[in-house]
Coordinates of C-alpha atoms in Angstrom, one line a residue:
X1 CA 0.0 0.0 0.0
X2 CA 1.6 3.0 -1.0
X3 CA -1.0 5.9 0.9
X4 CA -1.8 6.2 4.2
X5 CA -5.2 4.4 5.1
X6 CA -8.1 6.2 6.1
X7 CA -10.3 5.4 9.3
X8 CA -13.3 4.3 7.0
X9 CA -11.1 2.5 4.2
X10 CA -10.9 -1.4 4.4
X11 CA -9.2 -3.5 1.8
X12 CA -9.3 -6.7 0.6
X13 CA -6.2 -8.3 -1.6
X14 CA -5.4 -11.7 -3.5
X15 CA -1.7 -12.1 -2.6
X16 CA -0.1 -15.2 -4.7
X17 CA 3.3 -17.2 -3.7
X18 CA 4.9 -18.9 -6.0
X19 CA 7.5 -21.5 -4.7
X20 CA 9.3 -24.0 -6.2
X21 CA 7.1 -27.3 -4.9
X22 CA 3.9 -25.3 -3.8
X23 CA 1.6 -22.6 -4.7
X24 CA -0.3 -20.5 -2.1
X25 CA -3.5 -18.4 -2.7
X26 CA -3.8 -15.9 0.2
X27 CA -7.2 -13.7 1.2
X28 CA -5.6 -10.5 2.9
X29 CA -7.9 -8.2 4.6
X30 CA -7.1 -5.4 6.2
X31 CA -9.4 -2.6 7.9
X32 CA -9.0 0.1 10.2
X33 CA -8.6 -0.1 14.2
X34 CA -8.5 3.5 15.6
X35 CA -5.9 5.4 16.5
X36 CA -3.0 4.7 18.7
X37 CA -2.7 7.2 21.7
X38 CA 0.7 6.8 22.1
X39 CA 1.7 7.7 18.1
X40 CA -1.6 9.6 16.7
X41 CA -1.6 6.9 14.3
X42 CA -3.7 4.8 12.2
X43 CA -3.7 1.3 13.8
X44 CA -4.8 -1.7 11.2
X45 CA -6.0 -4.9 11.6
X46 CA -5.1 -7.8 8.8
X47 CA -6.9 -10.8 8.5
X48 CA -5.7 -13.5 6.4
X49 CA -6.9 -16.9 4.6
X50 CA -4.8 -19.0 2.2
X51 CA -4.6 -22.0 0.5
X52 CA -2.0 -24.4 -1.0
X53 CA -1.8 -26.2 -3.7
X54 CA 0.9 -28.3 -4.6
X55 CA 3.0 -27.7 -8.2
X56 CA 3.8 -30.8 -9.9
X57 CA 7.5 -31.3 -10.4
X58 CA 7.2 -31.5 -14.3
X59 CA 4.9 -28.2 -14.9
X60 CA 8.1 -26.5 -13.1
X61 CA 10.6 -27.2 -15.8
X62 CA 8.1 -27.6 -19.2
X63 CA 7.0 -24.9 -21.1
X64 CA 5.3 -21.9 -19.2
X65 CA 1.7 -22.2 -20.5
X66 CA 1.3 -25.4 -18.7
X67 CA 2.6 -24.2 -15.5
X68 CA 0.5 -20.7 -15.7
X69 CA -2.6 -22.6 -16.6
X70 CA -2.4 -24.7 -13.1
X71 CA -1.6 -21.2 -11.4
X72 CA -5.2 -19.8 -13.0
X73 CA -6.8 -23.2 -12.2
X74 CA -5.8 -23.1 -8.7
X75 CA -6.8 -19.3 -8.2
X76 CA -10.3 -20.0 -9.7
X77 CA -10.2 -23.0 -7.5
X78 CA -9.7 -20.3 -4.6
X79 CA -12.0 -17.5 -5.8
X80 CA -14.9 -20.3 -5.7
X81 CA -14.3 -21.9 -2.1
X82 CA -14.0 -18.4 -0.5
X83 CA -16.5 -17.1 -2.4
X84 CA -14.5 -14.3 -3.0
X85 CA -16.1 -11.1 -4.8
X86 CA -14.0 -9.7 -7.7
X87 CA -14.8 -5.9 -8.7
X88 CA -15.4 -5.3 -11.9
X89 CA -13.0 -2.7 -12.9
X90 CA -10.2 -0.8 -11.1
X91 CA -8.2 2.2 -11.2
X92 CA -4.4 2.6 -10.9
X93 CA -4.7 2.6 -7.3
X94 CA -6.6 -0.1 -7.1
X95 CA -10.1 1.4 -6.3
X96 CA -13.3 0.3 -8.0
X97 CA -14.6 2.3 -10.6

């Protein structure tokens, strides 16, 4: 995030890792929790849910289009059980429009 959040924004993100024998979908919510005393500033909370899905050896080392297809699979796979909502169009900072 490259602003500072504001007390009434809250966020949700699809964060992807890519590893070398797994795949992990993550759910990343994160939302305001008032303001620290101490500082003056914003305190967040994050939530998180993830997934992983295993990467078969050979789609690591065969030709990209096999290995990006499972990646799509396994994020539609995701989107589905968590019954996550996609917006339908976003700016450049990542705000629906």
């Amino acid at each position: 995030m490259t602003a500072k959040s504001q007390t009434t924004e809250k966020k949700t993100f699809l964060a992807l890792d890519l590893g070398g024998t797994n795949f992990r979908v993550l759910l990343v919510e994160v939302s305001p929790a008032g303001i620290d005393p101490s500082t003056g500033m914003q305190k967040t909370n994050c939530k998180m849910d993830s997934k992983i899905y295993k990467v078969p050896a050979n789609l690591m080392s065969e030709h990209g289009d096999r290995l990006f297809d499972h990646i799509a699979h396994c994020i539609a796979d995701f989107i589905k059980i968590k019954k996550v909502k996609i917006a339908k169009s976003l700016n450049r900072e990542g705000y629906e429009i």
